Amino acid sequence: MRNEEFIQKRLLNESKKLREAGFIFPTFLLVSQGIETLGAFIDKKPIAVKAQSKKRFHLAIEQLFPQKYQDLTKNDWLYKQLRCNLSHMCSGGGFIVFSTDKEKLGTHLALINGKRLFLMEALVNDFQKACTTLIVQLEKGELKQKAMALS
């Protein structure tokens, strides 16, 4: 499977389906892991190389996401709170609130009572734009295809 096909099927299509089905937590989980996966396609190392999680997450945020996300990377805050807490504790920790537009708690990434608000719809939109950007880079040959064990 070509890298762009994997991104389309596993990241773009699945995040869209989860969002449309209203699966809030699984959507956040897929996106948090997917950000790191996007970074794996950008860096120069093989996909399966170990101990690259933080580097790849930051690389994807830096190159594919709007500035508002980059502003949250100081002291690895976004990586620790979004990616690590979701991956290791199935939680947003004490500093993130997960919500949807319907709940009308505020704007995406707003700071509310010391916690950062993540709105599923906005996060998925930004993630899907990042996926699309990466697919275009792969199709244009700006990034090299990487060997994948997955089909």
Tab-separated table of N, CA and C in Angstrom, residues 44-116:
chain	number	residue	atom	x	y	z
A	44	LYS	N	13.042	11.369	8.177
A	44	LYS	CA	13.901	10.605	7.258
A	44	LYS	C	14.096	9.157	7.693
A	45	LYS	N	13.540	8.778	8.828
A	45	LYS	CA	13.770	7.446	9.377
A	45	LYS	C	12.691	6.472	8.912
A	46	PRO	N	12.997	5.174	8.964
A	46	PRO	CA	11.982	4.173	8.615
A	46	PRO	C	10.771	4.268	9.552
A	47	ILE	N	9.625	3.849	9.072
A	47	ILE	CA	8.382	3.908	9.854
A	47	ILE	C	8.533	3.196	11.203
A	48	ALA	N	9.136	2.025	11.218
A	48	ALA	CA	9.161	1.189	12.422
A	48	ALA	C	10.262	1.537	13.418
A	49	VAL	N	11.018	2.595	13.177
A	49	VAL	CA	12.089	2.948	14.099
A	49	VAL	C	11.499	3.296	15.474
A	50	LYS	N	12.208	2.924	16.522
A	50	LYS	CA	11.687	3.113	17.883
A	50	LYS	C	12.116	4.457	18.471
A	51	ALA	N	11.414	4.843	19.526
A	51	ALA	CA	11.728	6.028	20.330
A	51	ALA	C	11.656	7.330	19.525
A	52	GLN	N	10.673	7.445	18.643
A	52	GLN	CA	10.524	8.654	17.823
A	52	GLN	C	9.197	9.363	18.065
A	53	SER	N	8.407	8.894	18.991
A	53	SER	CA	7.052	9.389	19.198
A	53	SER	C	6.992	10.909	19.344
A	54	LYS	N	7.716	11.442	20.304
A	54	LYS	CA	7.671	12.876	20.571
A	54	LYS	C	8.192	13.675	19.384
A	55	LYS	N	9.294	13.240	18.814
A	55	LYS	CA	9.873	13.950	17.667
A	55	LYS	C	8.896	13.984	16.498
A	56	ARG	N	8.266	12.871	16.232
A	56	ARG	CA	7.341	12.785	15.104
A	56	ARG	C	6.071	13.602	15.359
A	57	PHE	N	5.574	13.566	16.557
A	57	PHE	CA	4.401	14.361	16.907
A	57	PHE	C	4.704	15.840	16.680
A	58	HIS	N	5.825	16.301	17.223
A	58	HIS	CA	6.210	17.706	17.072
A	58	HIS	C	6.457	18.080	15.611
A	59	LEU	N	7.078	17.196	14.871
A	59	LEU	CA	7.350	17.453	13.461
A	59	LEU	C	6.054	17.668	12.685
A	60	ALA	N	5.074	16.836	12.916
A	60	ALA	CA	3.781	16.975	12.244
A	60	ALA	C	3.094	18.276	12.647
A	61	ILE	N	3.099	18.590	13.929
A	61	ILE	CA	2.475	19.835	14.391
A	61	ILE	C	3.173	21.030	13.744
A	62	GLU	N	4.485	21.002	13.740
A	62	GLU	CA	5.272	22.114	13.196
A	62	GLU	C	5.046	22.316	11.696
A	63	GLN	N	4.963	21.235	10.954
A	63	GLN	CA	4.919	21.351	9.490
A	63	GLN	C	3.518	21.310	8.891
A	64	LEU	N	2.543	20.763	9.613
A	64	LEU	CA	1.242	20.524	8.999
A	64	LEU	C	0.054	21.206	9.679
A	65	PHE	N	0.255	21.747	10.857
A	65	PHE	CA	-0.863	22.304	11.617
A	65	PHE	C	-0.735	23.819	11.765
A	66	PRO	N	-1.862	24.482	11.961
A	66	PRO	CA	-1.847	25.938	12.161
A	66	PRO	C	-1.036	26.348	13.396
A	67	GLN	N	-0.645	27.592	13.415
A	67	GLN	CA	0.177	28.156	14.493
A	67	GLN	C	-0.444	27.950	15.874
A	68	LYS	N	-1.767	27.971	15.968
A	68	LYS	CA	-2.418	27.842	17.276
A	68	LYS	C	-2.039	26.539	17.981
A	69	TYR	N	-1.706	25.487	17.225
A	69	TYR	CA	-1.254	24.232	17.820
A	69	TYR	C	0.217	24.341	18.214
A	70	GLN	N	0.990	24.968	17.360
A	70	GLN	CA	2.416	25.134	17.647
A	70	GLN	C	2.621	25.930	18.924
A	71	ASP	N	1.720	26.866	19.194
A	71	ASP	CA	1.801	27.662	20.416
A	71	ASP	C	1.628	26.811	21.680
A	72	LEU	N	1.085	25.616	21.527
A	72	LEU	CA	0.847	24.735	22.679
A	72	LEU	C	1.950	23.685	22.872
A	73	THR	N	3.022	23.777	22.106
A	73	THR	CA	4.064	22.753	22.189
A	73	THR	C	5.176	23.081	23.184
A	74	LYS	N	5.132	24.267	23.772
A	74	LYS	CA	6.166	24.636	24.748
A	74	LYS	C	6.178	23.617	25.884
A	75	ASN	N	7.366	23.185	26.262
A	75	ASN	CA	7.556	22.181	27.320
A	75	ASN	C	6.814	20.884	27.012
A	76	ASP	N	6.632	20.611	25.733
A	76	ASP	CA	5.959	19.376	25.281
A	76	ASP	C	4.520	19.275	25.764
A	77	TRP	N	3.887	20.414	26.086
A	77	TRP	CA	2.550	20.391	26.662
A	77	TRP	C	1.556	19.631	25.793
A	78	LEU	N	1.476	19.958	24.524
A	78	LEU	CA	0.490	19.324	23.644
A	78	LEU	C	0.758	17.830	23.509
A	79	TYR	N	2.006	17.467	23.362
A	79	TYR	CA	2.375	16.049	23.260
A	79	TYR	C	1.983	15.293	24.529
A	80	LYS	N	2.329	15.832	25.666
A	80	LYS	CA	2.036	15.154	26.935
A	80	LYS	C	0.534	15.078	27.211
A	81	GLN	N	-0.154	16.201	27.044
A	81	GLN	CA	-1.561	16.257	27.428
A	81	GLN	C	-2.484	15.579	26.415
A	82	LEU	N	-2.218	15.785	25.136
A	82	LEU	CA	-3.101	15.204	24.123
A	82	LEU	C	-2.677	13.791	23.759
A	83	ARG	N	-1.480	13.642	23.273
A	83	ARG	CA	-1.051	12.331	22.772
A	83	ARG	C	-0.803	11.329	23.905
A	84	CYS	N	0.015	11.693	24.873
A	84	CYS	CA	0.404	10.725	25.914
A	84	CYS	C	-0.746	10.354	26.843
A	85	ASN	N	-1.477	11.339	27.328
A	85	ASN	CA	-2.582	11.014	28.230
A	85	ASN	C	-3.629	10.153	27.545
A	86	LEU	N	-3.937	10.451	26.301
A	86	LEU	CA	-4.915	9.622	25.578
A	86	LEU	C	-4.370	8.218	25.351
A	87	SER	N	-3.106	8.121	24.964
A	87	SER	CA	-2.516	6.814	24.657
A	87	SER	C	-2.330	5.933	25.876
A	88	HIS	N	-1.913	6.532	26.968
A	88	HIS	CA	-1.519	5.733	28.124
A	88	HIS	C	-2.555	5.654	29.230
A	89	MET	N	-3.467	6.640	29.276
A	89	MET	CA	-4.451	6.647	30.357
A	89	MET	C	-5.890	6.751	29.862
A	90	CYS	N	-6.071	6.754	28.537
A	90	CYS	CA	-7.418	6.904	27.956
A	90	CYS	C	-8.141	8.098	28.576
A	91	SER	N	-7.399	9.192	28.720
A	91	SER	CA	-7.931	10.380	29.365
A	91	SER	C	-7.242	11.606	28.806
A	92	GLY	N	-7.897	12.736	28.919
A	92	GLY	CA	-7.276	13.996	28.552
A	92	GLY	C	-6.485	14.591	29.699
A	93	GLY	N	-6.391	13.869	30.785
A	93	GLY	CA	-5.681	14.386	31.943
A	93	GLY	C	-6.461	15.510	32.598
A	94	GLY	N	-5.806	16.262	33.433
A	94	GLY	CA	-6.467	17.321	34.167
A	94	GLY	C	-6.431	18.677	33.488
A	95	PHE	N	-5.844	18.733	32.281
A	95	PHE	CA	-5.650	20.029	31.643
A	95	PHE	C	-6.358	20.180	30.303
A	96	ILE	N	-7.125	19.172	29.901
A	96	ILE	CA	-7.831	19.203	28.617
A	96	ILE	C	-9.289	18.837	28.844
A	97	VAL	N	-10.167	19.528	28.130
A	97	VAL	CA	-11.582	19.188	28.094
A	97	VAL	C	-11.904	18.823	26.650
A	98	PHE	N	-12.470	17.654	26.443
A	98	PHE	CA	-12.903	17.222	25.113
A	98	PHE	C	-14.385	17.512	24.976
A	99	SER	N	-14.764	18.095	23.847
A	99	SER	CA	-16.160	18.441	23.647
A	99	SER	C	-16.477	18.488	22.154
A	100	THR	N	-17.709	18.891	21.867
A	100	THR	CA	-18.161	19.056	20.485
A	100	THR	C	-18.776	20.439	20.330
A	101	ASP	N	-18.965	20.849	19.094
A	101	ASP	CA	-19.599	22.140	18.822
A	101	ASP	C	-20.976	22.222	19.462
A	102	LYS	N	-21.691	21.113	19.480
A	102	LYS	CA	-23.066	21.087	19.995
A	102	LYS	C	-23.151	21.492	21.462
A	103	GLU	N	-22.120	21.189	22.215
A	103	GLU	CA	-22.138	21.479	23.643
A	103	GLU	C	-21.907	22.955	23.955
A	104	LYS	N	-21.394	23.696	23.000
A	104	LYS	CA	-21.215	25.155	23.110
A	104	LYS	C	-20.475	25.572	24.392
A	105	LEU	N	-19.357	24.927	24.632
A	105	LEU	CA	-18.558	25.276	25.808
A	105	LEU	C	-17.601	26.436	25.532
A	106	GLY	N	-17.331	26.692	24.266
A	106	GLY	CA	-16.393	27.750	23.893
A	106	GLY	C	-15.773	27.450	22.552
A	107	THR	N	-14.723	28.187	22.231
A	107	THR	CA	-14.045	27.997	20.948
A	107	THR	C	-12.900	26.998	21.096
A	108	HIS	N	-12.579	26.377	19.990
A	108	HIS	CA	-11.511	25.381	19.953
A	108	HIS	C	-10.201	25.973	20.470
A	109	LEU	N	-9.590	25.280	21.387
A	109	LEU	CA	-8.312	25.592	22.025
A	109	LEU	C	-8.378	26.767	23.000
A	110	ALA	N	-9.586	27.195	23.322
A	110	ALA	CA	-9.740	28.253	24.327
A	110	ALA	C	-9.331	27.724	25.698
A	111	LEU	N	-8.836	28.611	26.521
A	111	LEU	CA	-8.486	28.269	27.900
A	111	LEU	C	-9.686	28.617	28.777
A	112	ILE	N	-10.247	27.589	29.418
A	112	ILE	CA	-11.434	27.763	30.249
A	112	ILE	C	-11.157	27.165	31.626
A	113	ASN	N	-11.158	28.016	32.636
A	113	ASN	CA	-10.893	27.567	34.012
A	113	ASN	C	-9.607	26.745	34.109
A	114	GLY	N	-8.572	27.200	33.431
A	114	GLY	CA	-7.267	26.534	33.495
A	114	GLY	C	-7.151	25.286	32.644
A	115	LYS	N	-8.176	24.974	31.852
A	115	LYS	CA	-8.130	23.791	30.992
A	115	LYS	C	-8.289	24.216	29.534
A	116	ARG	N	-7.639	23.488	28.643
A	116	ARG	CA	-7.700	23.773	27.215
A	116	ARG	C	-8.859	22.995	26.610
